[in-house]
XYZ file of C-alpha atoms in Angstrom:
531
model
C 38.079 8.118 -22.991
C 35.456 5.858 -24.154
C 33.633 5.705 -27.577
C 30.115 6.162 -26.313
C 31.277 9.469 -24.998
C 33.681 10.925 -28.023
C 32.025 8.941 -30.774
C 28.182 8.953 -30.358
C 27.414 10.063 -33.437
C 29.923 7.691 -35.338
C 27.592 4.830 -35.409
C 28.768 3.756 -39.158
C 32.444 4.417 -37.954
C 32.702 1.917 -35.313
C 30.502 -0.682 -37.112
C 32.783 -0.651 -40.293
C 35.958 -0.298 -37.799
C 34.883 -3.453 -35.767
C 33.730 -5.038 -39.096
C 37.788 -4.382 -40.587
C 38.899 -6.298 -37.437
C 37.572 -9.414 -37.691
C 38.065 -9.567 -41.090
C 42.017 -8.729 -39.361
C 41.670 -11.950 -37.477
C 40.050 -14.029 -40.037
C 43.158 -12.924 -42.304
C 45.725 -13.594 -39.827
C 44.211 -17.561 -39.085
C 44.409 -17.887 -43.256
C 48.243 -16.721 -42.908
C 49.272 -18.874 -39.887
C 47.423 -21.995 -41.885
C 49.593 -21.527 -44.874
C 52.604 -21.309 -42.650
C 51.201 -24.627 -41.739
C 50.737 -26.352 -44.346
C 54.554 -25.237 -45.387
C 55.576 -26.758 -42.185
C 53.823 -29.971 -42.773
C 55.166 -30.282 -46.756
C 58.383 -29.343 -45.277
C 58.643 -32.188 -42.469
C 57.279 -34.201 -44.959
C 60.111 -33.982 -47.718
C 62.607 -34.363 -44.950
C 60.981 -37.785 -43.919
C 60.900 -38.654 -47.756
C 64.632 -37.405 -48.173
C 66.056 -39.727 -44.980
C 64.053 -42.597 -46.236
C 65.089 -42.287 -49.762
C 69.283 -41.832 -48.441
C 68.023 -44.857 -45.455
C 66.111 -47.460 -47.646
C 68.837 -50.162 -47.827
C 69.017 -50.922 -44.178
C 71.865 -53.173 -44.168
C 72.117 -55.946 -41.899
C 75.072 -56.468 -39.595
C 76.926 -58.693 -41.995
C 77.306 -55.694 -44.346
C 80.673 -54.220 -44.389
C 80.050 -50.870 -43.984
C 78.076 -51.419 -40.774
C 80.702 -51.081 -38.653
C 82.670 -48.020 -40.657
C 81.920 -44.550 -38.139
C 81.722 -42.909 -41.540
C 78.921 -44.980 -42.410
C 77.304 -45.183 -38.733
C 77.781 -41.231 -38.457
C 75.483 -41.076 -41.851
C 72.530 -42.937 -40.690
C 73.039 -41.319 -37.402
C 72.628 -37.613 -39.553
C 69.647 -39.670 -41.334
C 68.025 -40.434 -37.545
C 68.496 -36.857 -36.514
C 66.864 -35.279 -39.980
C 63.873 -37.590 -39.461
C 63.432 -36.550 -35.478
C 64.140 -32.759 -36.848
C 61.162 -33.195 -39.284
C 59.455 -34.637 -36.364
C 60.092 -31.234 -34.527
C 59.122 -29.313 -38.063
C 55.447 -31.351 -37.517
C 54.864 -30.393 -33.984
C 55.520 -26.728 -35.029
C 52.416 -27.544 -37.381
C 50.437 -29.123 -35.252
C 50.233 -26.473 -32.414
C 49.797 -23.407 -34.883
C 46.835 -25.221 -35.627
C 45.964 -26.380 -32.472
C 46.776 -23.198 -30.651
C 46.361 -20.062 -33.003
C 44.284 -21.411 -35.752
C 41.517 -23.662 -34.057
C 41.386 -21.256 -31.110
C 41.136 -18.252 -32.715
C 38.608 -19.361 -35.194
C 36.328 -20.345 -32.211
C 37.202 -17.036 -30.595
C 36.391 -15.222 -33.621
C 32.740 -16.969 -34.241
C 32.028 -15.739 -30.311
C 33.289 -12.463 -31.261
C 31.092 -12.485 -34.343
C 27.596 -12.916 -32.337
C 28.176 -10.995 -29.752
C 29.199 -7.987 -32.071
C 25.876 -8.578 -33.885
C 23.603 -9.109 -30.618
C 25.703 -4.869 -29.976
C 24.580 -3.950 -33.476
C 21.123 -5.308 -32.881
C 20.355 -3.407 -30.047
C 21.523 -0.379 -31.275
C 19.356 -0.755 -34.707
C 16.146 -1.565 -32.072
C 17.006 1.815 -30.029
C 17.062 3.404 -33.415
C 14.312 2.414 -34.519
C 12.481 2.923 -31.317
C 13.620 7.036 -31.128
C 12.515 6.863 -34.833
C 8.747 5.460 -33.965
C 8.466 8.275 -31.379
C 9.410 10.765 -33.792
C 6.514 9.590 -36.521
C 4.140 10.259 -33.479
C 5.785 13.476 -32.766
C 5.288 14.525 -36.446
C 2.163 13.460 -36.742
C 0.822 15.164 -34.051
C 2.382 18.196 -34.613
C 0.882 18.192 -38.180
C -2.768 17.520 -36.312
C -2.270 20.664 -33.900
C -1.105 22.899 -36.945
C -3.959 21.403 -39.534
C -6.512 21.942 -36.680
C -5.586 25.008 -35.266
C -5.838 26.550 -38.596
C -9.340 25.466 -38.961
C -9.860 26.690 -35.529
C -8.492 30.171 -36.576
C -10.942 29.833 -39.935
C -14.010 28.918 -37.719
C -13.004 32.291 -35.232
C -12.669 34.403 -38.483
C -16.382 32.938 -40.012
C -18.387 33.681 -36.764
C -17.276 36.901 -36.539
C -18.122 37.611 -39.908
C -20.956 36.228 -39.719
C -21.604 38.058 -36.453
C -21.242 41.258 -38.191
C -23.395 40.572 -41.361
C -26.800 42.223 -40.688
C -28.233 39.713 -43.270
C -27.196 37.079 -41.325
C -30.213 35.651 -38.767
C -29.424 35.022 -34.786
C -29.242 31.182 -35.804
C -26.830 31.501 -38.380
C -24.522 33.677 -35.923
C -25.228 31.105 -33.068
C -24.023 28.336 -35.124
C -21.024 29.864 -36.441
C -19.920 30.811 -32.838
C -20.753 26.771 -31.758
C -18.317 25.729 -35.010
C -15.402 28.046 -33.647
C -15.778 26.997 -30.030
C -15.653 23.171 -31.403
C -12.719 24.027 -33.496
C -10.742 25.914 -30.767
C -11.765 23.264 -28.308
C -10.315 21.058 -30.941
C -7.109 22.682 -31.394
C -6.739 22.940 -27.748
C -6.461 19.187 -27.401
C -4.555 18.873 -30.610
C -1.766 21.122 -28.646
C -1.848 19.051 -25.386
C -0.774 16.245 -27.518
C 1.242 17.543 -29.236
C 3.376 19.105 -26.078
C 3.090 15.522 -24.494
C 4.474 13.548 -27.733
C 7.269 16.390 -27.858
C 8.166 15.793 -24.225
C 7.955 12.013 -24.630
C 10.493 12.411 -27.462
C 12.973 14.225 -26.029
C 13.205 12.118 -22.891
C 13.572 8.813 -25.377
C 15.819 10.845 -27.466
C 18.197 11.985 -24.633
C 17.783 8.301 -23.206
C 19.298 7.168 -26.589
C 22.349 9.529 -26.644
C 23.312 9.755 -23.412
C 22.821 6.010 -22.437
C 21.563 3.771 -24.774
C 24.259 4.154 -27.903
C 26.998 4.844 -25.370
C 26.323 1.632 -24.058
C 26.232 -0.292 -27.308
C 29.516 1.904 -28.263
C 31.044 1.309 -24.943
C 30.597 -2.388 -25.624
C 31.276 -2.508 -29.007
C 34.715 -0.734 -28.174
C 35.410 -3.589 -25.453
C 35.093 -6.381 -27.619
C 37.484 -4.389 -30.141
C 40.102 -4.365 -27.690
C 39.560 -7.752 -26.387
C 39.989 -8.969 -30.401
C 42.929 -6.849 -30.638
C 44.447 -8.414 -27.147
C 43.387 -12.060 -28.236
C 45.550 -11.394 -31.767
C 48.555 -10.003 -29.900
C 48.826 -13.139 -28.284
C 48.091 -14.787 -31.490
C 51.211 -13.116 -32.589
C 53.393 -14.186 -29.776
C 52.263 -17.740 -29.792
C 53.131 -17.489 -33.411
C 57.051 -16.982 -31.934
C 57.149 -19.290 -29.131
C 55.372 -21.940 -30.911
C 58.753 -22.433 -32.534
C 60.827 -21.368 -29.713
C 59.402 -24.327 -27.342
C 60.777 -26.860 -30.264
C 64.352 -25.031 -30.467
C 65.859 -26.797 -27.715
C 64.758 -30.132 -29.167
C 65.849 -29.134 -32.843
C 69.093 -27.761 -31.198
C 70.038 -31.429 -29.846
C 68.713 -32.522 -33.163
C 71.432 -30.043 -34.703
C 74.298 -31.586 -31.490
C 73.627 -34.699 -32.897
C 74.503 -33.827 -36.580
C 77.900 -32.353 -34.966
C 78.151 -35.297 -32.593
C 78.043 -37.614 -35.760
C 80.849 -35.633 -37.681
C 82.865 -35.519 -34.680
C 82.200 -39.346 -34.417
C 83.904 -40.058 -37.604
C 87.317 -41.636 -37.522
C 89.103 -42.382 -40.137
C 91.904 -45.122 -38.552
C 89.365 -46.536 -37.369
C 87.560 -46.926 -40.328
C 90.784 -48.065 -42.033
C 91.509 -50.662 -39.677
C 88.331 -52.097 -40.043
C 88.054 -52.700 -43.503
C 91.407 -54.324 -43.084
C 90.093 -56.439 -40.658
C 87.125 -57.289 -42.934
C 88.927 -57.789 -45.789
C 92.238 -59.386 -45.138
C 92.819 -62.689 -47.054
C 95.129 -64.464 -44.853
C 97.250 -65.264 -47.581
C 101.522 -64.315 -48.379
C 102.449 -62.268 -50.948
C 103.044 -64.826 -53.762
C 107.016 -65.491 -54.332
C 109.404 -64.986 -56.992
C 108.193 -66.955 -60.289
C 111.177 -69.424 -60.825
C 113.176 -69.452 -63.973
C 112.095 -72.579 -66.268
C 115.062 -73.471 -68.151
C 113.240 -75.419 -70.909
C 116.605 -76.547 -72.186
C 117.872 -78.177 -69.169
C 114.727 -80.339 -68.356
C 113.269 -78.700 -64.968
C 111.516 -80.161 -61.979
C 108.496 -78.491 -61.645
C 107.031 -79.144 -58.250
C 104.043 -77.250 -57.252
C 102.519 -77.836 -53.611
C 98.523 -78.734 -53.495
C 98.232 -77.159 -50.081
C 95.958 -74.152 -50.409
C 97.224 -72.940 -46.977
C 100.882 -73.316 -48.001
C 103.084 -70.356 -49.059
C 102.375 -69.372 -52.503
C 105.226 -69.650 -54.994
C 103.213 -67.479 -57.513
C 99.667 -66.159 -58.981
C 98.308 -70.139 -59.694
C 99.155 -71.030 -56.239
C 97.731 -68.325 -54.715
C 94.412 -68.282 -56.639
C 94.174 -72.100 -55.888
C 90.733 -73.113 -57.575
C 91.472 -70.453 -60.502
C 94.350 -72.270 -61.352
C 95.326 -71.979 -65.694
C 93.870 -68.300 -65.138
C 96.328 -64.971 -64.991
C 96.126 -63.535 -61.635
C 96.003 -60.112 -61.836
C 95.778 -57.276 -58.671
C 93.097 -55.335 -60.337
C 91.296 -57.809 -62.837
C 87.695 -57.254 -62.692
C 86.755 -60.203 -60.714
C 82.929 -62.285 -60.801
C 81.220 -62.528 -57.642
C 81.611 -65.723 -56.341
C 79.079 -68.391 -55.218
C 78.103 -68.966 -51.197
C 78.688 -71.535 -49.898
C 77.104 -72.452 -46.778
C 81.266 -73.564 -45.237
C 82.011 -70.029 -46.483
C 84.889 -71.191 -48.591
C 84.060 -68.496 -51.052
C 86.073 -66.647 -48.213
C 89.459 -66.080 -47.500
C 90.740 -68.281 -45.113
C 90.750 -65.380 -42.065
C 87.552 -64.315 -43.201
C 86.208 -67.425 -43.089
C 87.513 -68.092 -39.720
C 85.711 -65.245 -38.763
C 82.663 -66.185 -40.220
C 82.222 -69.512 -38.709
C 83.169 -68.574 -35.195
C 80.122 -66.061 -35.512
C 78.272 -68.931 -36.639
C 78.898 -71.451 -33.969
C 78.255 -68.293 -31.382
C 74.773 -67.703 -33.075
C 73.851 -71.623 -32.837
C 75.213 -71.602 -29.169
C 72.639 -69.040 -28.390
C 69.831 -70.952 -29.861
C 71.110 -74.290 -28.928
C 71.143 -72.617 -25.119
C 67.402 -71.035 -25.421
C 66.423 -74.458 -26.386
C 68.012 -76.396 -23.182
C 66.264 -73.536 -21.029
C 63.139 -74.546 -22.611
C 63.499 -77.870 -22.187
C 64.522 -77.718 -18.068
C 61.295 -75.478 -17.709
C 59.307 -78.558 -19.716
C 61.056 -81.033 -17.559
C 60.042 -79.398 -14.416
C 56.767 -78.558 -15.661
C 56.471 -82.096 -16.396
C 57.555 -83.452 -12.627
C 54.773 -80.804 -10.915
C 51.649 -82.285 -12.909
C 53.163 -85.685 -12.199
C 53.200 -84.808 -8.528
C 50.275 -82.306 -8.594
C 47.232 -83.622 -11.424
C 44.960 -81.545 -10.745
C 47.397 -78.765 -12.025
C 47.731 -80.419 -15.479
C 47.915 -83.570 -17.477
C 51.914 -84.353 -18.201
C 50.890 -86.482 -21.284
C 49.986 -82.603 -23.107
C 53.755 -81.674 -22.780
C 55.003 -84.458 -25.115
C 54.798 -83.207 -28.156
C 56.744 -80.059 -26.814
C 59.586 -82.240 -25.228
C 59.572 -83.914 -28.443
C 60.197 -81.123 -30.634
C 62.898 -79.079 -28.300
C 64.761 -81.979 -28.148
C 64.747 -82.777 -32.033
C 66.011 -78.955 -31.899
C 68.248 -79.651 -29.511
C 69.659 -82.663 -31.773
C 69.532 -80.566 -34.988
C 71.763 -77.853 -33.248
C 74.470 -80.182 -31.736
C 74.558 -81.696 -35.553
C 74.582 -77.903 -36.831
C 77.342 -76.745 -34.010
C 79.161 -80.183 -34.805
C 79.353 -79.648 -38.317
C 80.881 -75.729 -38.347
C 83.144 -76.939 -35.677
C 84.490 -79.510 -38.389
C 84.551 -76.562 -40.844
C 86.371 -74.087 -38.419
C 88.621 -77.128 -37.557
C 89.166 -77.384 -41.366
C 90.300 -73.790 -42.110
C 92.564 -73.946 -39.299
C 91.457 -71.691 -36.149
C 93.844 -69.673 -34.509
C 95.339 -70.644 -30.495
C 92.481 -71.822 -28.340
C 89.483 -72.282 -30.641
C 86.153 -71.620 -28.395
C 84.626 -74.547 -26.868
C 81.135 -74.741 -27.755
C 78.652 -77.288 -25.051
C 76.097 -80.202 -27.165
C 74.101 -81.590 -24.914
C 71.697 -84.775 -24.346
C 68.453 -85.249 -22.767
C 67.132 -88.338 -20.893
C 63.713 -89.724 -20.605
C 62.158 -86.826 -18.500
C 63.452 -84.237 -20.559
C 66.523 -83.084 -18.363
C 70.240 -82.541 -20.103
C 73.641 -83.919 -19.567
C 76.487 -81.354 -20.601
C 79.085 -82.821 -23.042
C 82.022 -80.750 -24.212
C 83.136 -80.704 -27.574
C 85.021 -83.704 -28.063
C 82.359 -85.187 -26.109
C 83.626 -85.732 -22.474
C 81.255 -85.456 -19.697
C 81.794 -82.226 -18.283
C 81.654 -81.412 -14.322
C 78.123 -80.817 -14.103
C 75.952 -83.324 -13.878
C 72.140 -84.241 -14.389
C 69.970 -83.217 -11.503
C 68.304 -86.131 -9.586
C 64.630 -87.011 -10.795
C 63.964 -88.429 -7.046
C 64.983 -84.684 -5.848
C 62.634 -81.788 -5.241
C 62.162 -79.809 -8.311
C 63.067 -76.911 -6.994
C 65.264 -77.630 -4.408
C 68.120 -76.432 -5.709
C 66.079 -73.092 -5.214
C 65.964 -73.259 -1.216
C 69.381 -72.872 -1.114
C 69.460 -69.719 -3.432
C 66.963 -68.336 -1.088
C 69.072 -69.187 2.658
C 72.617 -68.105 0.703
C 71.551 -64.882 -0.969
C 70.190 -61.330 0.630
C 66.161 -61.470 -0.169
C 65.620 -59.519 -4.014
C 63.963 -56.648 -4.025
C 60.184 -56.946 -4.764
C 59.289 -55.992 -8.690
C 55.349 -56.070 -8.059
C 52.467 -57.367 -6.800
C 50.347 -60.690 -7.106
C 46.850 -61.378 -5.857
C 45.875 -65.224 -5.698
C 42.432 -65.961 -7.700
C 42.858 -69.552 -6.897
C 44.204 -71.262 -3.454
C 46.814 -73.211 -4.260
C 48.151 -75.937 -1.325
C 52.172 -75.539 -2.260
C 52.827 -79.380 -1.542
C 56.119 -79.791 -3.818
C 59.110 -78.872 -1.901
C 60.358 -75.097 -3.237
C 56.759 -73.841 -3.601
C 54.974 -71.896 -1.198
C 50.888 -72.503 -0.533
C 48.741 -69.210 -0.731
C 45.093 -68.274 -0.045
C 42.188 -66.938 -2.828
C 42.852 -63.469 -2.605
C 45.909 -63.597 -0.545
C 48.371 -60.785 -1.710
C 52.427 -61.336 -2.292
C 55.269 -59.532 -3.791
C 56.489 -60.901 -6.635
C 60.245 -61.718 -6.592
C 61.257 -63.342 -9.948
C 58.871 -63.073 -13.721
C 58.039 -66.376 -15.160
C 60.307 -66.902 -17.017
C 58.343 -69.522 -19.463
C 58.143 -72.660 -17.129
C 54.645 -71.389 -15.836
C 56.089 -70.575 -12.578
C 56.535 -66.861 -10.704
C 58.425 -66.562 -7.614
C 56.582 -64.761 -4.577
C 57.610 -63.490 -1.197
C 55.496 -63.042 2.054
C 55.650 -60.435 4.133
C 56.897 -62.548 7.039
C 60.072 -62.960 4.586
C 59.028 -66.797 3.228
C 59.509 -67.140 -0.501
C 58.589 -69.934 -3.205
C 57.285 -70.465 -6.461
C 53.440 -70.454 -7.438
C 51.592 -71.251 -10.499
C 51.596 -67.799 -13.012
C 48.013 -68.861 -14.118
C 46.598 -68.887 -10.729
C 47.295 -65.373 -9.860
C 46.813 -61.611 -10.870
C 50.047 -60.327 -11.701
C 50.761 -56.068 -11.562
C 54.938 -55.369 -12.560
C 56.232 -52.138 -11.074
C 57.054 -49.323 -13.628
């Protein structure tokens, strides 16, 4: 069943029934964008609540760092903020997918429902012109066949008056012939505007306004299928983030689970222990008999009681739970305990290692750097790496003083078995390094030979070991003639597989595909890095 066939004379009906359901749709994109905006405040207050409980992000010195309580907290922080994250995207695809969308859809719906409307109202008004003309012509047969009928009735009176001459009778019978010959015509048209009606008025109920209804009732149930899937999308919006929100929720149990309390304990015993013995038994001073008091000045020895054991608090009462003052760094860290501070400079030599071994990298690369341009001018000037070979090894000299000094310290505050070596180092003219051990003994390695190849040593890497696997591709913009022994020559626009990244001495290793490798300048070609 269709409207234009069971509703044809419901034209108000379906206009105010198609009118209630957009005004359906239009209600339904207002409710999904409050939903939205709740989402949105919602994800929002959960950001603000895990950086309010996340703002002091301690470094790794802090204690509780390293306590799974702790770590399992800001791991519960981390999975609110990616759940908020998830509480967002909810937002962002009601709008994107309900909301936006079916506000466009609804403005389509909207015209084309009025262009229906329209031609309905023209149709209507169209049957209604041909009806004026009907009426009106109908009123012209009836007004003139009345004065038709008059006329008839006057000549034949007239025709029977005996006072009445021929020419008065003549004319009279002329007037009634006009008027019925007036009439007559009045009556064609008549018939003709009836029959023209009727054909325009069954054209507009039997095909016209079923068409417009017909229409009208498929753009209805097109709205009402577009806003059933608004109302699913509404569900699986949120059911495409579940599985996300559910790890998001593993992760919360994960961190609980992660928890462990021995652990914990043993830690802050590690942290925290002193190093010191349980101060002894306070000796009995017999004032009477004139007593020896000895008292040992050795921090490290056993304590005999509270003085002792406090050391530089010494004329104070050492008590277990006195309220103590926070006490001043010192950059030896003998505000420490003594295992604590053993601790804390064997970190510290470890940290100045790492720098002290970022700088000697830096300075090989100079070094090398250095011997090309000596060997190969027109690649660079050596006299612009000075300043640079100047300041890494002033570095280099201000770590081995920094490494010497904590090595004193740690020395000092008596290190445990084999205390870790740490390598200084020294440079000579060209910016290459000899490698000294601690007590300053030349170790086994030695200085490679200025009158060498600079990268010689790099040959043999490449007979000994199986060839790398490529990690992109290079394409030459300059020709470069690969004189120096360990580089390889290549043509302008010559392509190569790139072996080895520069790793800061300006140099990136390559590979033919005949299997020969060496190094090439970085600036002279086009590098692309596989992903």
């Amino acid at each position: 069943m269709d409207w234009g066939t069971e509703l044809w004379d419901q034209y108000d009906t379906i206009e105010k029934h198609t009118q209630t359901g957009l005004e359906l749709v239009e209600k339904y994109v207002k409710f999904v964008k409050e939903r939205t905006e709740i989402e949105q405040n919602y994800a929002k207050q959960l950001r603000n609540l895990s950086k309010k409980y996340n703002q002091k992000r301690s470094s790794k010195d802090e204690p509780e760092c390293r306590l799974s309580s702790y770590q399992s907290f800001l791991d519960i922080l981390n999975e609110m903020n990616d759940y908020a994250g998830q509480r967002e995207l909810i937002a962002e695809n009601l709008m994107m997918n309900i909301c936006i969308d079916l506000t466009k859809y609804l403005q389509e719906l909207k015209q084309e429902r009025k262009t229906y409307l329209m031609e309905a109202k023209r149709a209507q008004q169209s049957l209604e012109s041909t009806y004026k003309q009907l009426d009106s012509s109908k009123k012209r047969f009836e007004r003139e066949w009345r004065e038709a009928e008059r006329a008839a009735q006057h000549a034949e009176k007239t025709d029977l008056d005996i006072n009445a001459t021929k020419a008065d009778v003549e004319k009279a019978k002329q007037q009634a012939h006009f008027k019925a010959q007036t009439a007559e015509e009045s009556k064609n048209d008549y018939a003709s505007q009836l029959q023209k009606y009727n054909k325009e008025q069954n054209q507009f109920y039997f095909n016209d306004i079923p068409l417009v209804f017909n229409k009208l009732q498929d753009l209805d149930e097109r709205r009402i299928r577009k806003l059933a899937q608004g109302y699913i999308l509404f569900s699986d919006t949120e059911k495409q983030v579940m599985p996300i929100i559910g790890k998001c929720l593993e992760g919360i149990t994960k961190a609980g689970a992660n928890v462990n309390e021995k652990n914990d304990a043993m830690i802050v015993i590690e942290q925290n222990k002193s190093g010191f013995e349980r101060p002894g038994d306070v000796e009995f001073e017999d004032y009477s008999q004139g007593i020896n008091r000895a008292s040992s000045d050795s921090s490290l020895g056993t304590p005999k009681g509270p003085m002792d054991l406090l050391g530089r608090n010494k004329g104070k009462n050492f008590w277990l739970f006195s309220r103590k003052s926070k006490p001043t760094v010192t950059e030896d860290f003998g505000h420490l305990p003594p295992e604590q501070r053993r601790k804390r400079l064997q970190q510290k030599l470890e940290e100045i290692s790492k720098e002290l071994q970022k700088e000697v990298d830096q300075s090989e690369a100079l070094g090398k750097m250095k011997d090309v341009y000596e060997k190969n001018p027109q690649m660079g000037d050596p006299a612009t790496l000075a300043s640079q070979i100047s300041q890494t090894s002033q570095n280099i000299d201000r770590l081995k003083g920094e490494m010497s000094k904590y090595e004193n310290w740690l020395t000092e505050a008596g290190a445990r078995g084999d205390s870790t070596r740490y390598k200084t180092y020294t440079f000579n003219d060209n910016g290459a390094h000899d490698a000294l051990s601690a007590d300053g003994a030349h170790s086994d390695e030695s200085p490679p030979d200025p009158s060498q190849p600079i990268y010689a040593e790099f040959d043999d890497d490449f007979e000994d070991e199986e060839p790398a696997a490529p990690i992109g591709r290079c394409t030459a913009m300059y020709s470069f003639p690969g004189a120096s022994e360990g580089t390889i020559a290549m043509k302008e626009g010559e392509v190569l597989a790139v072996v080895e990244e520069d790793k800061g001495d300006g140099w990136t290793r390559v590979r033919r595909n005949n299997g020969d490798e060496g190094y090439i300048p970085t600036s002279y070609v086009s590098i692309t890095l596989n992903k």
